[in-house]
Coordinates of C-alpha atoms in Angstrom, one line a residue:
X1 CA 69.7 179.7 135.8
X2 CA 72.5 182.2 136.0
X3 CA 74.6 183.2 132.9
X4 CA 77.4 181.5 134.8
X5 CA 75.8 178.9 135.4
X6 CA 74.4 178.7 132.0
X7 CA 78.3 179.1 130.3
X8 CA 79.6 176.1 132.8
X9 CA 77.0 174.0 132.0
X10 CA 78.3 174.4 127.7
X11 CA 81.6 174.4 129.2
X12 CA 80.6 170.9 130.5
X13 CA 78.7 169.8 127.5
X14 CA 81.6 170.6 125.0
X15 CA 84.1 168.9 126.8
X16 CA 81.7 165.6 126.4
X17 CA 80.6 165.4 123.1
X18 CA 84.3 165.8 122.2
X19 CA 84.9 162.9 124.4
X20 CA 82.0 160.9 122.6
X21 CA 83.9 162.0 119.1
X22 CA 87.5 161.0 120.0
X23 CA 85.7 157.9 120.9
X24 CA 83.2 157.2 117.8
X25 CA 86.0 158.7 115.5
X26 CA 88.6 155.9 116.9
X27 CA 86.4 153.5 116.4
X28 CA 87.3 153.3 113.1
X29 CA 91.0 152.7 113.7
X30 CA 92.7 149.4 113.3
X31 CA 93.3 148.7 117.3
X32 CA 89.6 150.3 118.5
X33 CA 89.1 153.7 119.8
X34 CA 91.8 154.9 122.9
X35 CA 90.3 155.4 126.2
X36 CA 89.3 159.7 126.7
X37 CA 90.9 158.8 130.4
X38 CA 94.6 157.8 131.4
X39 CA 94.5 159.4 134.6
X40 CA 94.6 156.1 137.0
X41 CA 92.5 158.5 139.4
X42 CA 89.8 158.4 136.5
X43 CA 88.6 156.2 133.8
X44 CA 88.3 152.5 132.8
X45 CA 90.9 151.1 134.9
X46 CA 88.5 151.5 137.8
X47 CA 86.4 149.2 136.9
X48 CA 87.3 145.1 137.2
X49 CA 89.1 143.8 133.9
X50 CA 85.9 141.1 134.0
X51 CA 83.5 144.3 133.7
X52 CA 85.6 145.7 131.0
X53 CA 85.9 143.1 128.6
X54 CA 82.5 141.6 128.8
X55 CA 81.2 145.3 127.2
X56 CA 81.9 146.5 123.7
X57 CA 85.2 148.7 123.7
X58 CA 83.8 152.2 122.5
X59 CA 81.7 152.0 126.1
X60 CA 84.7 151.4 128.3
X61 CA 87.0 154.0 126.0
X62 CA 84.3 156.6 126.9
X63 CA 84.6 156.2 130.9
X64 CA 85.0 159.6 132.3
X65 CA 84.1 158.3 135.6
X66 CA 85.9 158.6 139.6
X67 CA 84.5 155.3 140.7
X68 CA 82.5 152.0 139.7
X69 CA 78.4 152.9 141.2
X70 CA 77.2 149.8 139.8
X71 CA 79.6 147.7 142.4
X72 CA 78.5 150.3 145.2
X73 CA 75.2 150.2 144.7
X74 CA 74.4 146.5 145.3
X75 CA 72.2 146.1 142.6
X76 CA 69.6 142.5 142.7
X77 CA 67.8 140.9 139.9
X78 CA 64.6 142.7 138.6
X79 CA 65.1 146.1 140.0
X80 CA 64.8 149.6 137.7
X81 CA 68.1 152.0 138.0
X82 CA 68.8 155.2 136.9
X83 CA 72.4 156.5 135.7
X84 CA 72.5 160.4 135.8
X85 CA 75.1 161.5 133.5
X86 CA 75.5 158.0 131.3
X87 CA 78.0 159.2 129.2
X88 CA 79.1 156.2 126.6
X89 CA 76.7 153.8 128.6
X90 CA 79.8 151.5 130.6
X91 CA 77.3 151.6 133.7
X92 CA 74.0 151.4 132.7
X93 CA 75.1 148.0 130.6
X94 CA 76.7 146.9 133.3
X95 CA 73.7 147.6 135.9
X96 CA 71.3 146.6 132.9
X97 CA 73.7 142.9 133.5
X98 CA 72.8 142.9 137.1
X99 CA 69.5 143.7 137.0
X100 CA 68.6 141.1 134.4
X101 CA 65.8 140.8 132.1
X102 CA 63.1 141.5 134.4
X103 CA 64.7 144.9 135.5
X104 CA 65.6 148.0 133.7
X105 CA 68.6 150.2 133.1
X106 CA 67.5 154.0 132.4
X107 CA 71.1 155.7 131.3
X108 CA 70.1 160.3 131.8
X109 CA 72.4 162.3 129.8
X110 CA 72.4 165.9 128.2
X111 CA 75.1 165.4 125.3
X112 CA 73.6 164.4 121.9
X113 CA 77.0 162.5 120.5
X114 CA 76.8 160.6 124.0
X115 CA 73.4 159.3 124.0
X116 CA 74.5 158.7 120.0
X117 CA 77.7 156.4 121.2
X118 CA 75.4 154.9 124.1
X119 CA 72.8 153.7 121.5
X120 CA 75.4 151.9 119.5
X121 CA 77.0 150.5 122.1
X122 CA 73.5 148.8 123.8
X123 CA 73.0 147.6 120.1
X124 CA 76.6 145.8 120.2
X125 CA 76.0 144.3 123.9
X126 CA 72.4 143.1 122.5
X127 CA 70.8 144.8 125.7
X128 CA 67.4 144.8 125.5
X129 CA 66.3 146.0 129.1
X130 CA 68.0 149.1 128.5
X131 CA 66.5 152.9 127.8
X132 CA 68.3 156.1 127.5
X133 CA 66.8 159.6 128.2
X134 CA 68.1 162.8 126.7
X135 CA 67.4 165.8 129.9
X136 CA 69.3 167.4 132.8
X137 CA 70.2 165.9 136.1
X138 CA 68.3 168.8 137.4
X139 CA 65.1 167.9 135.7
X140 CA 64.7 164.1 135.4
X141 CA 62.2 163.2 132.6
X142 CA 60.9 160.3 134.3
X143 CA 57.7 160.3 136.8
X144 CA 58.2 160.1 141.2
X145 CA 58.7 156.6 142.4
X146 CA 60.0 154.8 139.2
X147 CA 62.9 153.6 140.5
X148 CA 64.8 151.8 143.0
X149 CA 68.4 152.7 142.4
X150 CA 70.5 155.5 141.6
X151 CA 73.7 155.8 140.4
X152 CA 76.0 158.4 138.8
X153 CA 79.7 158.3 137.7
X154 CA 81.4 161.4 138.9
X155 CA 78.8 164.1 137.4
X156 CA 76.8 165.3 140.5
X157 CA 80.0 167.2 141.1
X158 CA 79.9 168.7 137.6
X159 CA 75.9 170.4 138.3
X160 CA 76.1 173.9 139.7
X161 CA 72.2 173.2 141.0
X162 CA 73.2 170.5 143.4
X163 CA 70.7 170.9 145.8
X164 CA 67.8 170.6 142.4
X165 CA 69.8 167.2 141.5
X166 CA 69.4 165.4 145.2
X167 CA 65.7 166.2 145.4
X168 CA 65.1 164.8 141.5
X169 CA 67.1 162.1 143.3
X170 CA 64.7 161.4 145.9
X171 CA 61.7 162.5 144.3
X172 CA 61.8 159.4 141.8
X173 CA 63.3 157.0 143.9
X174 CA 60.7 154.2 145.0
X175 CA 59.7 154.6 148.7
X176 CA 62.8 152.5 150.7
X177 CA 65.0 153.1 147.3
X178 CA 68.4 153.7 147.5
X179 CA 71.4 155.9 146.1
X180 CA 75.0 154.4 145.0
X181 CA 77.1 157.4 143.7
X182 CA 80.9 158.3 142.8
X183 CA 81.9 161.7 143.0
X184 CA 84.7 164.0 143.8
X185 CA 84.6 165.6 147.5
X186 CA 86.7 168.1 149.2
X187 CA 88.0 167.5 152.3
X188 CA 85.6 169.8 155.4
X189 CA 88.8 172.3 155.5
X190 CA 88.9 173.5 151.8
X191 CA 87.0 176.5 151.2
X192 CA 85.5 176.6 147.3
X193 CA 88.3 178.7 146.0
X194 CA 90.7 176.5 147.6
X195 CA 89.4 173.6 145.5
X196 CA 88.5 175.7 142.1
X197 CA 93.1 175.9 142.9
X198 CA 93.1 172.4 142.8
X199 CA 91.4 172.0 139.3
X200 CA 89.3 173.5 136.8
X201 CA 85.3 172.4 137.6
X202 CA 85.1 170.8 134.2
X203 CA 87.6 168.5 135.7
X204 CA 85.2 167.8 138.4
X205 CA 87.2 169.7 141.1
X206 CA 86.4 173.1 141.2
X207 CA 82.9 171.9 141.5
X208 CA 83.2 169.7 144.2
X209 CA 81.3 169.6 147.7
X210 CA 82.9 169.1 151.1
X211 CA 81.8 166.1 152.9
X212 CA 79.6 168.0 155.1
X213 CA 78.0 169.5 152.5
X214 CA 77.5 166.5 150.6
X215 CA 75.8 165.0 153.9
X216 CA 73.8 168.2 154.6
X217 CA 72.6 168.8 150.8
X218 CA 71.2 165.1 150.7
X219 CA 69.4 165.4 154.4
X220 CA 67.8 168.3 153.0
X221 CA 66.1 166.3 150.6
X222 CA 65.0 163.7 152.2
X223 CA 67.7 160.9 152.4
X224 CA 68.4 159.0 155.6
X225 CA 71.4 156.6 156.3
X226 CA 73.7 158.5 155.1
X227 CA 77.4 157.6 154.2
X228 CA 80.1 159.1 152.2
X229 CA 83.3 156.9 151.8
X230 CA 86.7 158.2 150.5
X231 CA 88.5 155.2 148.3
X232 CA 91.4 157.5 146.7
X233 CA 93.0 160.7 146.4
X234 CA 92.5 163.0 143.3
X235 CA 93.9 166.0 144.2
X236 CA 94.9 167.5 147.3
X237 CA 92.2 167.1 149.6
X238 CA 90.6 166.1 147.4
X239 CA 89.1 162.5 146.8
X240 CA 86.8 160.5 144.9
X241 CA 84.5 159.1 147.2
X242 CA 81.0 156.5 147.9
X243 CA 77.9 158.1 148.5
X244 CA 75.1 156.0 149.6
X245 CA 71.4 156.9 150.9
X246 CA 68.4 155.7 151.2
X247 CA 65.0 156.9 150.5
X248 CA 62.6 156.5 153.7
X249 CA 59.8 153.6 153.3
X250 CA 56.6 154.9 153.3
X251 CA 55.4 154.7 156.9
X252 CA 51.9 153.7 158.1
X253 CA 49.4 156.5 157.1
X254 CA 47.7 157.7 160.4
X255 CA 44.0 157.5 159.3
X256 CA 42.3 160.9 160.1
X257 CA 38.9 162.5 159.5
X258 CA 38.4 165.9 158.3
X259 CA 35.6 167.8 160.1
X260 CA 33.1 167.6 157.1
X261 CA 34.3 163.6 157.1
X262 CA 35.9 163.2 154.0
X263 CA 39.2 162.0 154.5
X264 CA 40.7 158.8 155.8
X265 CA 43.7 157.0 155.6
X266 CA 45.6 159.5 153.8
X267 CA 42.9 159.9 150.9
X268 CA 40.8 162.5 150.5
X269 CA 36.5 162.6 149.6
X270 CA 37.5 158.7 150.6
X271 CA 35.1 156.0 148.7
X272 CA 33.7 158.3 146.5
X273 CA 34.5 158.6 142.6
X274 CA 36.4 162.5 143.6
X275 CA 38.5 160.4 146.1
X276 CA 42.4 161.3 145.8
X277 CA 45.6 160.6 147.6
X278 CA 46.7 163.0 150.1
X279 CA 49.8 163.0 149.4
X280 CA 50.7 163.3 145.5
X281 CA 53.9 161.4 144.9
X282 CA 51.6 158.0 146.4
X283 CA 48.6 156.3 144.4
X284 CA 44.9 156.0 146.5
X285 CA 45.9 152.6 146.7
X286 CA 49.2 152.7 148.0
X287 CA 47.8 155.1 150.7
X288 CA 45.0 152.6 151.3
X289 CA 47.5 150.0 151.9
X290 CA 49.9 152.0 153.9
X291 CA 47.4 152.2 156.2
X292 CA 45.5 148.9 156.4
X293 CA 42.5 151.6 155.5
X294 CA 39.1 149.5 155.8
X295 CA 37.7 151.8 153.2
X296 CA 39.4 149.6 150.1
X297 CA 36.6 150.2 147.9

């Protein structure tokens, strides 16, 4: 990482453990703590006034966000979803609601006082299927193919190693998984110092990617079924916007045989106790599976 990159990253940090303090700190105060957003472009507001009142109030004070993933993303009963950049928690207790109790809720943050004010606030809503992780959304701390959903509130635009975040995206997304983000994006026609005019990057403008850049970065990694929606204006030419994806199924494994014989159906030294999947991010028995392999032993 650059020294640049390194200072914007603090820069980015600061600005949300000082969010996470205004919050905890107005907690205390007669009326609850005041929301860290009044922009209407940003914030609670975005979210439906059922969403809001069914979650403790330091969670929805502490909503930084652009958008509302957790609507976006579709989410059904019993699937696992990851927040990157959970912040006060408003999303990952809401996805944890949709989910249920046979799902899970992972909530990815980097700020200390946020994970701190995320903790509480899961311990008010009495969510038990609920986990947060302290890490980078460069450097997920979770294993490939954990999850089926992820979402993130307006942070993507914040990394300045966007093309590391979409392939942590994709790499622990479950085969056929899915993305639901909100994030700012520039309009095709604004070159980067055009936008950093528009707004500082912790602001989540200067950091911004164009629409085709958005769609380029996330083909790069993988994704297929692309979309990116604009739903409102945040600047000039600049908008806060749906992103959705989709992680490929696994495909049928075209068995093969290596010329000494040792490999079929995507696993290597097949049916013997050194056998291993061919591909790394699958189990032997996935790849077996995959590929209707007769050798199942």
């Amino acid at each position: 990482m650059t020294e640049q990159s390194t200072d914007l990253r603090e820069t980015v940090r600061r600005r949300y453990a000082a969010a996470a303090v205004k919050v905890t700190e107005g907690g205390t105060a007669c009326c609850g703590p005041e929301p860290v957003e009044v922009d209407e472009n940003f914030g609670s507001t975005l979210y439906a006034a059922d969403d809001r009142e069914a979650l403790p109030a330091a969670a929805v004070a502490a909503s930084l966000g652009c958008g509302n993933p957790t609507a976006v993303a579709e989410l059904r009963e019993g699937e696992r979803v990851l927040d990157l950049g959970s912040g006060g928690g408003i999303d990952v207790l809401l996805s944890a609601r949709r989910v249920g109790p046979t799902g899970k809720a992972y909530g990815l943050d980097m700020t200390d006082e946020m994970l701190a004010l995320a903790l509480a606030n899961t311990a008010k809503a009495g969510a038990t299927n609920v986990e947060f992780l302290k890490g980078t959304i460069e450097a997920v701390p979770l294993p490939a193919n954990t999850v089926d959903v992820v979402i993130s509130n307006c942070v993507i635009n914040l990394s300045t190693d966007k093309p590391a975040v979409f392939a942590e995206m994709f790499r622990v997304l479950k085969p056929g998984g899915r993305i639901g983000v909100s994030d700012v994006v520039a309009d095709d026609s604004l070159a980067p110092e055009q936008r950093g005019e528009r707004g500082d990057y912790v602001g989540c403008i200067a950091g911004a990617l164009s629409f085709a850049e958005y769609r380029e970065g996330l083909q790069a990694a993988g994704f297929t079924d692309i979309s990116t929606t604009p739903t409102h204006a945040v600047a000039n030419g600049m908008h806060s916007a749906i992103i959705r994806a989709a992680k490929p199924a696994a495909g049928p494994v075209i068995a093969t045989a290596s010329a000494t014989g040792d490999s079929c159906c995507g696993v290597t030294a097949c049916c013997t106790s050194a056998e291993q999947s061919a591909d790394p991010s699958v189990t032997v028995s996935e790849a077996k599976n995959a590929a209707g392999c007769a050798c199942q032993s």
